[in-house]
JSON list of C-alpha atoms (C1' of nucleotides) in Angstrom, two decimals:
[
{"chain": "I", "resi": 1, "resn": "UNK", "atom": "CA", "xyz": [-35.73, 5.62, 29.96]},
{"chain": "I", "resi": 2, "resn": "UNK", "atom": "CA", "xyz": [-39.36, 5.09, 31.45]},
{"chain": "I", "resi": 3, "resn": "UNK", "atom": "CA", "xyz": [-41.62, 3.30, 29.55]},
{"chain": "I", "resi": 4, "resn": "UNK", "atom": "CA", "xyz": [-44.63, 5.41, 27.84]},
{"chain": "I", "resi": 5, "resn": "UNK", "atom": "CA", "xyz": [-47.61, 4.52, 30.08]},
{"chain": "I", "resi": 6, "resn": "UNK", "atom": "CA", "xyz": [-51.87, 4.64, 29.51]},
{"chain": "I", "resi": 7, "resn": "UNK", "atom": "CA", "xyz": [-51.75, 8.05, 30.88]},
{"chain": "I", "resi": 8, "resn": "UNK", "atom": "CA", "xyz": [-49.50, 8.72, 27.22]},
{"chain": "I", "resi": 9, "resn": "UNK", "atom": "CA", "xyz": [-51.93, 6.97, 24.78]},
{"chain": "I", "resi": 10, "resn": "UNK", "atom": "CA", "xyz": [-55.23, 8.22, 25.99]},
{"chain": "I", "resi": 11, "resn": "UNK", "atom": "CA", "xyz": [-55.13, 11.23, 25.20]},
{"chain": "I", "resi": 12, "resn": "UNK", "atom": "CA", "xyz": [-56.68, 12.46, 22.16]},
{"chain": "I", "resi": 13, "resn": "UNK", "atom": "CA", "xyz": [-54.65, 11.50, 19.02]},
{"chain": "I", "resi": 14, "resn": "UNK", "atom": "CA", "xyz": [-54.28, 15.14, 18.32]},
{"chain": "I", "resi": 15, "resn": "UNK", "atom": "CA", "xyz": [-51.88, 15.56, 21.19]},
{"chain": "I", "resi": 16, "resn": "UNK", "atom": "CA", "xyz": [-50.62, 11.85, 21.10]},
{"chain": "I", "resi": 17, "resn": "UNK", "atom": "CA", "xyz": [-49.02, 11.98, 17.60]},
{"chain": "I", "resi": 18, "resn": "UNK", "atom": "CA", "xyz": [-46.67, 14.44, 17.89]},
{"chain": "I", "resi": 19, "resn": "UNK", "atom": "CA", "xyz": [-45.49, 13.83, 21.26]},
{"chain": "I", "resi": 20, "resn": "UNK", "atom": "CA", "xyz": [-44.45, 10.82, 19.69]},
{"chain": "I", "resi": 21, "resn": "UNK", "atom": "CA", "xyz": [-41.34, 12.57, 17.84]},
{"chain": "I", "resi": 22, "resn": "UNK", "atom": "CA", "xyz": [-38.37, 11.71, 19.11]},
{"chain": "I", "resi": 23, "resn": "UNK", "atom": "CA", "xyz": [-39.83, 8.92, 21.27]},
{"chain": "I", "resi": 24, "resn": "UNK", "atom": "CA", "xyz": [-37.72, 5.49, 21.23]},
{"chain": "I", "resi": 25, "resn": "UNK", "atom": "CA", "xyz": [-39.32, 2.17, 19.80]},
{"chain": "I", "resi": 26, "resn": "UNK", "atom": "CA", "xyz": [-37.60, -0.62, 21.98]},
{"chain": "I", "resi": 27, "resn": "UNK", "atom": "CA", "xyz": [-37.93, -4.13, 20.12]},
{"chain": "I", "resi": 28, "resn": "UNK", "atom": "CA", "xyz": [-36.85, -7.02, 22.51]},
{"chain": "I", "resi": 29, "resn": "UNK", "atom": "CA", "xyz": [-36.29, -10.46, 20.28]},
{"chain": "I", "resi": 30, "resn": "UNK", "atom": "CA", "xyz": [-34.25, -13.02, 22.46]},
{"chain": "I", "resi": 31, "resn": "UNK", "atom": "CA", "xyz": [-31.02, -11.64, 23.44]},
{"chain": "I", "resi": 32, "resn": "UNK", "atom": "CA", "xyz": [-31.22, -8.94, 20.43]},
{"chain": "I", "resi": 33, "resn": "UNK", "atom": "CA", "xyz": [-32.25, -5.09, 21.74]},
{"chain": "I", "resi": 34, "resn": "UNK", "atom": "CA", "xyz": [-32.57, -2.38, 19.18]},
{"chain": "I", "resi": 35, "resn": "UNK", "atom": "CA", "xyz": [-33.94, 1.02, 19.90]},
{"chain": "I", "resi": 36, "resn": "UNK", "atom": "CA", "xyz": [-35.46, 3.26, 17.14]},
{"chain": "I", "resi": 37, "resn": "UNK", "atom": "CA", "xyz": [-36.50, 6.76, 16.89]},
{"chain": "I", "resi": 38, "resn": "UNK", "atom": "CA", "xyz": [-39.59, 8.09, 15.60]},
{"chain": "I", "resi": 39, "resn": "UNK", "atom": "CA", "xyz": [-39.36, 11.11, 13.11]},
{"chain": "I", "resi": 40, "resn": "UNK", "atom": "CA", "xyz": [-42.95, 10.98, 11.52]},
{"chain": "I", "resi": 41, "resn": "UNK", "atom": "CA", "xyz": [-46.18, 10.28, 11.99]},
{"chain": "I", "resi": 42, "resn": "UNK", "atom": "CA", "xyz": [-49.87, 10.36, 11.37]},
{"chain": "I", "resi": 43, "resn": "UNK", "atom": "CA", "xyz": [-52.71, 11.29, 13.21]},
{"chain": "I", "resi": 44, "resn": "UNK", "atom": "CA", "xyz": [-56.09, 9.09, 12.33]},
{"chain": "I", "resi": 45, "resn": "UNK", "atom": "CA", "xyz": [-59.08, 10.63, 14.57]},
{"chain": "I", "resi": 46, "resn": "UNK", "atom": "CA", "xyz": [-62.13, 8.87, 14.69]},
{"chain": "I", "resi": 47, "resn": "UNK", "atom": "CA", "xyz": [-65.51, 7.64, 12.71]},
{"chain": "I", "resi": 48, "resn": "UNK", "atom": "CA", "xyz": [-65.90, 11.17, 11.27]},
{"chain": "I", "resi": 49, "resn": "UNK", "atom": "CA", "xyz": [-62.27, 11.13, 9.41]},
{"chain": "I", "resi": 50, "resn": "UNK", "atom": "CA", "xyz": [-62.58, 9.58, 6.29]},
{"chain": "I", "resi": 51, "resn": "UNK", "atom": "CA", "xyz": [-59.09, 8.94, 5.98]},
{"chain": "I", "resi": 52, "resn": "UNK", "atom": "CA", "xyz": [-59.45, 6.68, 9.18]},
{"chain": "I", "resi": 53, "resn": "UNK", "atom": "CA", "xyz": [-59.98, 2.74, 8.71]},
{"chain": "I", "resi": 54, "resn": "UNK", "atom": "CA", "xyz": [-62.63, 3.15, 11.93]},
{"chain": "I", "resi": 55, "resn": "UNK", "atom": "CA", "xyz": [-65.20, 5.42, 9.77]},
{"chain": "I", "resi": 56, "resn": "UNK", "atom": "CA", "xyz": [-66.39, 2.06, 8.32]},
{"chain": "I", "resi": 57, "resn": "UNK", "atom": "CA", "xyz": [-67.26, 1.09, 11.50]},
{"chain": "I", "resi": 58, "resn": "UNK", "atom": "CA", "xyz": [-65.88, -1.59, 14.06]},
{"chain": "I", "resi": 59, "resn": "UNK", "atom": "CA", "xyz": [-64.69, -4.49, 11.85]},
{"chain": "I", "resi": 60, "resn": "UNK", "atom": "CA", "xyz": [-62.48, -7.49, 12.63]},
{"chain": "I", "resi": 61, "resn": "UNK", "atom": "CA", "xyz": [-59.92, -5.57, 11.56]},
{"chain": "I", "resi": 62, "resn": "UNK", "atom": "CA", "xyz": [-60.52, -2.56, 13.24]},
{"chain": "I", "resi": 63, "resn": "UNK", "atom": "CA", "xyz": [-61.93, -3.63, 16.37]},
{"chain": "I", "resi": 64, "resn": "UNK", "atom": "CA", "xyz": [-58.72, -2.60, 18.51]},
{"chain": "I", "resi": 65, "resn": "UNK", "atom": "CA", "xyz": [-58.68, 0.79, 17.44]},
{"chain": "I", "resi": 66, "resn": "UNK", "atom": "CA", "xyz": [-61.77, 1.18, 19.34]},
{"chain": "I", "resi": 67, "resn": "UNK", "atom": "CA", "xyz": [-60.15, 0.24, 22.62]},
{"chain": "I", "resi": 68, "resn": "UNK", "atom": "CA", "xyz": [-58.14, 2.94, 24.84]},
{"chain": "I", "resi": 69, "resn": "UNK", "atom": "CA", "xyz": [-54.89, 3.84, 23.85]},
{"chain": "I", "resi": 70, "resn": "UNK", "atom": "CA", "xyz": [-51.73, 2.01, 24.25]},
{"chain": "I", "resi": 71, "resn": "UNK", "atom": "CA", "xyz": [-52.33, -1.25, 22.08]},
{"chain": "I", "resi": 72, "resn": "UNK", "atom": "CA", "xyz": [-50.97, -2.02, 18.83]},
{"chain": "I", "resi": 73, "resn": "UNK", "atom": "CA", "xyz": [-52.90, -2.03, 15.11]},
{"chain": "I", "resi": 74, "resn": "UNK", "atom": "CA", "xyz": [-50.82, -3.60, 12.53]},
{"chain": "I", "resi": 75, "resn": "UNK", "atom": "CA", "xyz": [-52.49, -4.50, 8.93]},
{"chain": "I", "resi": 76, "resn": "UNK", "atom": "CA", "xyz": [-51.47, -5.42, 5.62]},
{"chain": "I", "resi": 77, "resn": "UNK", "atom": "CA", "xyz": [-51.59, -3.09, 2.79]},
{"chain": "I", "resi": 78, "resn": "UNK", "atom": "CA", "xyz": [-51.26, -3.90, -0.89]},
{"chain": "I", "resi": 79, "resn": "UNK", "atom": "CA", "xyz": [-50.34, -7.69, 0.00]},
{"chain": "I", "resi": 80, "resn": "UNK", "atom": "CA", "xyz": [-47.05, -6.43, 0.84]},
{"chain": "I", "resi": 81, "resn": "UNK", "atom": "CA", "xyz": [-46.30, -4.37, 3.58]},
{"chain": "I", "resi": 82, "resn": "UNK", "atom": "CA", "xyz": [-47.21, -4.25, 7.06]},
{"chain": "I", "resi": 83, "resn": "UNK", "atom": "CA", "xyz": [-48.08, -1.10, 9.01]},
{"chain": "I", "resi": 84, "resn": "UNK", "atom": "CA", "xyz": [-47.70, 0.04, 12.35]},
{"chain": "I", "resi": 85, "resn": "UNK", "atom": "CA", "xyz": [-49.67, 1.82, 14.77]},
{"chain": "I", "resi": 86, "resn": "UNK", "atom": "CA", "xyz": [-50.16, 3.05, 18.35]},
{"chain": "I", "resi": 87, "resn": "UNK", "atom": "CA", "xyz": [-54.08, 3.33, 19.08]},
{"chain": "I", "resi": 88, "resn": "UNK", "atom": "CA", "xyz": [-54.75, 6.30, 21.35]},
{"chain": "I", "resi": 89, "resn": "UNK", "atom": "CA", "xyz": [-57.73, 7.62, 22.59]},
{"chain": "I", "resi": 90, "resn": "UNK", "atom": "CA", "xyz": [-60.67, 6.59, 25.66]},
{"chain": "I", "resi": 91, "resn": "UNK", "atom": "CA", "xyz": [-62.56, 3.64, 25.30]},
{"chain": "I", "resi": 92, "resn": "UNK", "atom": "CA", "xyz": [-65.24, 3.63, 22.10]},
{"chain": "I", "resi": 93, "resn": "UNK", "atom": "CA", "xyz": [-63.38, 6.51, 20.17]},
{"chain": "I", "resi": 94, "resn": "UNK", "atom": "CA", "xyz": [-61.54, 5.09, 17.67]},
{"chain": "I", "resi": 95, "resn": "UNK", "atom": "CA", "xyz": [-57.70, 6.47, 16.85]},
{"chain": "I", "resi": 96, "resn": "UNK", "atom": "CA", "xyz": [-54.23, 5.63, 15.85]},
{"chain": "I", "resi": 97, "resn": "UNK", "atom": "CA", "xyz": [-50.53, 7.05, 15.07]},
{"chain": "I", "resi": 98, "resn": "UNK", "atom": "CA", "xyz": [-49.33, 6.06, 11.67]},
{"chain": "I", "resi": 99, "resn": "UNK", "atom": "CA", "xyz": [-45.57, 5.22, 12.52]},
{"chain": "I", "resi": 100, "resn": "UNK", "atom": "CA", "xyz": [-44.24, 6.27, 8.94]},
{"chain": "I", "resi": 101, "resn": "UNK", "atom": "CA", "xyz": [-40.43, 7.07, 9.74]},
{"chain": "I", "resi": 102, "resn": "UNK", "atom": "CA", "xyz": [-38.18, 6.20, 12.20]},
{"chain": "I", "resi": 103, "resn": "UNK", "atom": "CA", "xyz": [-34.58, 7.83, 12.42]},
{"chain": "I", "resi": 104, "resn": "UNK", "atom": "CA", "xyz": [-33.02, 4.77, 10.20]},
{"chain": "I", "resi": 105, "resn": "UNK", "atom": "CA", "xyz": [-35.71, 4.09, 7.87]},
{"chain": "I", "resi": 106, "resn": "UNK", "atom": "CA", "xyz": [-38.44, 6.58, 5.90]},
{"chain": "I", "resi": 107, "resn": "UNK", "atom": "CA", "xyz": [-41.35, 5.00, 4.76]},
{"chain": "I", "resi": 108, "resn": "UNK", "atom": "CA", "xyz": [-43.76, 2.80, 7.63]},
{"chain": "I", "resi": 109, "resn": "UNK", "atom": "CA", "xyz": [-43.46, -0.58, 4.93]},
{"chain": "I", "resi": 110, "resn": "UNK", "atom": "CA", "xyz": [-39.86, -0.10, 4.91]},
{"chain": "I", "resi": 111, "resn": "UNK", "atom": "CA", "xyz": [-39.53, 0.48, 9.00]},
{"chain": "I", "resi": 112, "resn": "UNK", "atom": "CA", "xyz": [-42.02, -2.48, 9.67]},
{"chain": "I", "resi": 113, "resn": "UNK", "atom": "CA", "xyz": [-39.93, -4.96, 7.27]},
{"chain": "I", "resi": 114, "resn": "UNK", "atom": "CA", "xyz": [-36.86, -3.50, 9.07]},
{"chain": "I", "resi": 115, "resn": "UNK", "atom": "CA", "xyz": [-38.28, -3.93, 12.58]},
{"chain": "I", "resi": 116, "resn": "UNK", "atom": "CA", "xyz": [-40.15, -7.37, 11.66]},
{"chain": "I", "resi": 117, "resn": "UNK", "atom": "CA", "xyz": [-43.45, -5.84, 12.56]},
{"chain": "I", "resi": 118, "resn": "UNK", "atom": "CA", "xyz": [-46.27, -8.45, 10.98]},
{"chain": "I", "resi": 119, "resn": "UNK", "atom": "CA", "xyz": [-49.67, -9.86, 12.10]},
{"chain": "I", "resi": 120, "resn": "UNK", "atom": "CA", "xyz": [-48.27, -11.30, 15.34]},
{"chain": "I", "resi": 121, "resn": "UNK", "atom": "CA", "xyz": [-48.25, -7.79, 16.59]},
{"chain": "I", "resi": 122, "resn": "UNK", "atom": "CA", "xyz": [-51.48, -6.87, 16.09]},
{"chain": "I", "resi": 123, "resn": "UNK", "atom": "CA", "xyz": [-53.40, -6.05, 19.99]},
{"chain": "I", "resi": 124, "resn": "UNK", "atom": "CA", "xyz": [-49.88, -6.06, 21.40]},
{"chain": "I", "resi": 125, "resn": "UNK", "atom": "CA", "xyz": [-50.25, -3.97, 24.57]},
{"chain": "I", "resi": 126, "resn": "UNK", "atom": "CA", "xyz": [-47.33, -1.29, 24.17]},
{"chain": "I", "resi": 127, "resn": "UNK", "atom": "CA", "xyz": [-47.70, -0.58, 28.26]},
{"chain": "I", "resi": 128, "resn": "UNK", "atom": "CA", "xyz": [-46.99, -4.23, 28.93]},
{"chain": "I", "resi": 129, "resn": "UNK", "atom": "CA", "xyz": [-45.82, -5.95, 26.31]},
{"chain": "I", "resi": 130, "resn": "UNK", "atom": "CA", "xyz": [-42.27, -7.89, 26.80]},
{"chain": "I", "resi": 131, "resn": "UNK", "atom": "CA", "xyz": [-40.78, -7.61, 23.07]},
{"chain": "I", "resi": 132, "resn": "UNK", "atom": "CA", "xyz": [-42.05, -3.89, 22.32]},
{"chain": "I", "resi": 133, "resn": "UNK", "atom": "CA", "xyz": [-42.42, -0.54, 24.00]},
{"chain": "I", "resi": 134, "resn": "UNK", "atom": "CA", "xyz": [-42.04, 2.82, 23.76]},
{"chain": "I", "resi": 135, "resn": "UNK", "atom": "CA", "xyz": [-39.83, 5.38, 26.05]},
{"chain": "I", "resi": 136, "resn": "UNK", "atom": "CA", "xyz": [-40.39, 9.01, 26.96]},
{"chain": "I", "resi": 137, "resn": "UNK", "atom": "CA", "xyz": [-37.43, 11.14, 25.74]},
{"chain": "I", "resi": 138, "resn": "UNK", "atom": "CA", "xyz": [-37.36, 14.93, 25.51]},
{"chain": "I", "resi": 139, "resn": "UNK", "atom": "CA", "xyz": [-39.99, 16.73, 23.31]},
{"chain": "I", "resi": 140, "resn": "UNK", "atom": "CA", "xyz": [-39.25, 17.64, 19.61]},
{"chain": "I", "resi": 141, "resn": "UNK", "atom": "CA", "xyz": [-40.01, 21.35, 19.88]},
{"chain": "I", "resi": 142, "resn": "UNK", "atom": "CA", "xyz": [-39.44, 22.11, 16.33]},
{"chain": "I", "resi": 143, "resn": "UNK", "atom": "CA", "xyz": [-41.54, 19.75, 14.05]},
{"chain": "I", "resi": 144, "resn": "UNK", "atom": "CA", "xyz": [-43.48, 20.04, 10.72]},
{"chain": "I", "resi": 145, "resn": "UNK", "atom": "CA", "xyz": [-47.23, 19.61, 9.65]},
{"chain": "I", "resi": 146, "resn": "UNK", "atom": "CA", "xyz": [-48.99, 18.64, 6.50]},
{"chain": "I", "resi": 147, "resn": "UNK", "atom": "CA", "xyz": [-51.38, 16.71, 4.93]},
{"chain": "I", "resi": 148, "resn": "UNK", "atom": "CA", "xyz": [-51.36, 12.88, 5.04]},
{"chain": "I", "resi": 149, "resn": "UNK", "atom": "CA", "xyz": [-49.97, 10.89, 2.23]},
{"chain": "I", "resi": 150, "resn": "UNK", "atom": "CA", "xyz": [-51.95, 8.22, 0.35]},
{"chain": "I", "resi": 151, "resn": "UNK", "atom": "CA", "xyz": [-55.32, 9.18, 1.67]},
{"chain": "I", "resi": 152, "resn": "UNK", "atom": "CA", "xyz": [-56.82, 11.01, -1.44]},
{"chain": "I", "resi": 153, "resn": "UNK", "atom": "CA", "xyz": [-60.07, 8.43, -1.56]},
{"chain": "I", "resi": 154, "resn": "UNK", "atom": "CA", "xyz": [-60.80, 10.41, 1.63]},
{"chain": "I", "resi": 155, "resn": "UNK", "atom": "CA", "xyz": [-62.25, 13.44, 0.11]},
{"chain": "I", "resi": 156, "resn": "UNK", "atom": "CA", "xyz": [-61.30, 17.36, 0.44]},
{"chain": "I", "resi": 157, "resn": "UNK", "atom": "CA", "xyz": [-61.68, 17.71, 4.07]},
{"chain": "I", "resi": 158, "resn": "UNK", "atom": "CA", "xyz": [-60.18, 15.36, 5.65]},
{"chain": "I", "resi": 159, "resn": "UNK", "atom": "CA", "xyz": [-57.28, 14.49, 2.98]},
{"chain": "I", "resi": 160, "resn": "UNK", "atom": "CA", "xyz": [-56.16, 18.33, 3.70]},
{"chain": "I", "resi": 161, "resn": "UNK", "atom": "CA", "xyz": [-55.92, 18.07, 7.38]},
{"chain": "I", "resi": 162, "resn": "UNK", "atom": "CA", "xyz": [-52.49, 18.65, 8.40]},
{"chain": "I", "resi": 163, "resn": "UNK", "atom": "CA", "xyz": [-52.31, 15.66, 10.72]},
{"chain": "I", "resi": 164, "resn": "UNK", "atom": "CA", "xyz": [-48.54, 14.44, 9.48]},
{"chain": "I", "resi": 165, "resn": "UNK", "atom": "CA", "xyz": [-46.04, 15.12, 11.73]},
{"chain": "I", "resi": 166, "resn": "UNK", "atom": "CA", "xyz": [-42.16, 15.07, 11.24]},
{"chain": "I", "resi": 167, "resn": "UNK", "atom": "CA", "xyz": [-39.05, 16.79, 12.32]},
{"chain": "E", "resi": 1, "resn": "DA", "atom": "C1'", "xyz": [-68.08, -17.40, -4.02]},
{"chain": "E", "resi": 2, "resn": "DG", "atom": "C1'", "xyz": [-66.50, -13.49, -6.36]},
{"chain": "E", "resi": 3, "resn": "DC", "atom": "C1'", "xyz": [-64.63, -9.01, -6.51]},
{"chain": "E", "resi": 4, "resn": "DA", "atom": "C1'", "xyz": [-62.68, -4.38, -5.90]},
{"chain": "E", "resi": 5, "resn": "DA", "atom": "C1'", "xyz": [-59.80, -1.52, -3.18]},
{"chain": "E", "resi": 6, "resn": "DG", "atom": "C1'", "xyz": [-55.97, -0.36, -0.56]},
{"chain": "E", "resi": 7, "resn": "DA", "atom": "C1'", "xyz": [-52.62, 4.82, 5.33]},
{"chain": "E", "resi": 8, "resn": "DT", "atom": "C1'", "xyz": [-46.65, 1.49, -0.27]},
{"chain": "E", "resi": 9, "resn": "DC", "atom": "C1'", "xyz": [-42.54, 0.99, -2.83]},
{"chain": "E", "resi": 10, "resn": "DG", "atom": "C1'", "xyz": [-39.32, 0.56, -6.49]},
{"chain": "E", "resi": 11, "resn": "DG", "atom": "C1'", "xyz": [-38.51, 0.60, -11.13]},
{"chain": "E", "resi": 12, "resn": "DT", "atom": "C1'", "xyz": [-39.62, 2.97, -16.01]},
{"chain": "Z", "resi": 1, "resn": "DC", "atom": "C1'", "xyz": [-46.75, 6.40, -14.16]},
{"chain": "Z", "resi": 2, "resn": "DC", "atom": "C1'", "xyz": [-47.37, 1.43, -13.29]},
{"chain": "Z", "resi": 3, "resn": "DG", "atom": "C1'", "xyz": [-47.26, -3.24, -11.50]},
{"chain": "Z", "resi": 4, "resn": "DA", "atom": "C1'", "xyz": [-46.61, -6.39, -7.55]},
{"chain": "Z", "resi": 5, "resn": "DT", "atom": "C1'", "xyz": [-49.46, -9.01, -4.25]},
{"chain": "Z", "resi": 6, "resn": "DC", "atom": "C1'", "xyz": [-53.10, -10.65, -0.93]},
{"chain": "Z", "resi": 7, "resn": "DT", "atom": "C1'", "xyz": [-56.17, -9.60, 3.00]},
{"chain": "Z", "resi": 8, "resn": "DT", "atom": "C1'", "xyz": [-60.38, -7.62, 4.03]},
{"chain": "Z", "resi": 9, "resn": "DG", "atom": "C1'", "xyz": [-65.10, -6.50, 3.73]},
{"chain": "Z", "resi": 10, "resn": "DC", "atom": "C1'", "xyz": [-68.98, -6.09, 0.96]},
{"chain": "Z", "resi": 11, "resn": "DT", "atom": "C1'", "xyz": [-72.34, -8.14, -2.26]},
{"chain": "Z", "resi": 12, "resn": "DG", "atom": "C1'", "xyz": [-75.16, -11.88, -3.84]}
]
DNA sequence: AGCAAGATCGGT
DNA sequence: CCGATCTTGCTG
């Protein structure tokens, strides 16, 4: 079970996300260990994608997205629930992988309250880190593609980029 | 300082 | 379809 490394999350997003099926998400809290699989995502590429927190720019918030892949992004949506993402990606471009279902739990507020994913997470170095990682498992060969959910402010193009993976 | 919006979810 | 709930970022 070797640990996903920066060679994994630099690459662009495009090839990132759904190499990320089937993956295991190791949480480490004290003497507990619990492994999760990851059955969908979504891809968020960039200044140019509307549907993508970084086309505002680099904020406070989403400053770490511009860094090279392998940290974490974790923010608070609708006061309620946290979600969580692998940034991915060189230096300067900004992307990230929507976690949005692991084998156990559909829905990325309902995996993150599962997991206890909040604030504290946020930068958390997924190639370091002692309480989280990721590791490589064989490829999903057989997955599915479609638009992202929730993104309609986003406009034609990009809401209707296929960029949702799941098996 | 005030305000509008939001990568969701669960209940009508 | 609608409300819960609160941080963030923009405006003034």
């Amino acid at each position: 079970m070797k640990r996903l490394d920066t060679d994994f999350f630099i690459r662009d997003v495009l090839e990132v996300a759904p190499d990320l099926l089937g993956k295991q998400i190791h949480l480490h809290n004290g003497e507990n260990h619990r492994i999760f699989r990851i059955n969908e995502v979504e891809a968020y590429r960039g200044m140019e994608d509307l549907a993508c927190h970084a086309s505002k720019g680099k904020t406070n918030r989403t400053e770490i997205m511009f860094h090279r892949g392998g940290y974490i992004y974790v923010y608070l949506i609708y006061g309620m629930y946290w979600m969580l993402n692998f940034v991915s990606g060189p230096d300067n471009i900004p992307q990230a992988v929507l976690i949005r279902g692991v084998e156990e739990f559909n829905g990325p507020g309902k995996l993150t309250r599962a997991m206890g994913i909040d604030k504290s997470y946020y930068g958390e170095d997924l190639t370091t880190s002692e309480r989280i990682w990721v590791s490589d498992a064989k490829p999903v060969k057989k997955y599915n593609m479609g638009s992202r959910i929730g993104v309609d402010y986003a406009g034609e193009i990009w809401k209707n980029k296929p960029w949702r993976y799941y098996y």
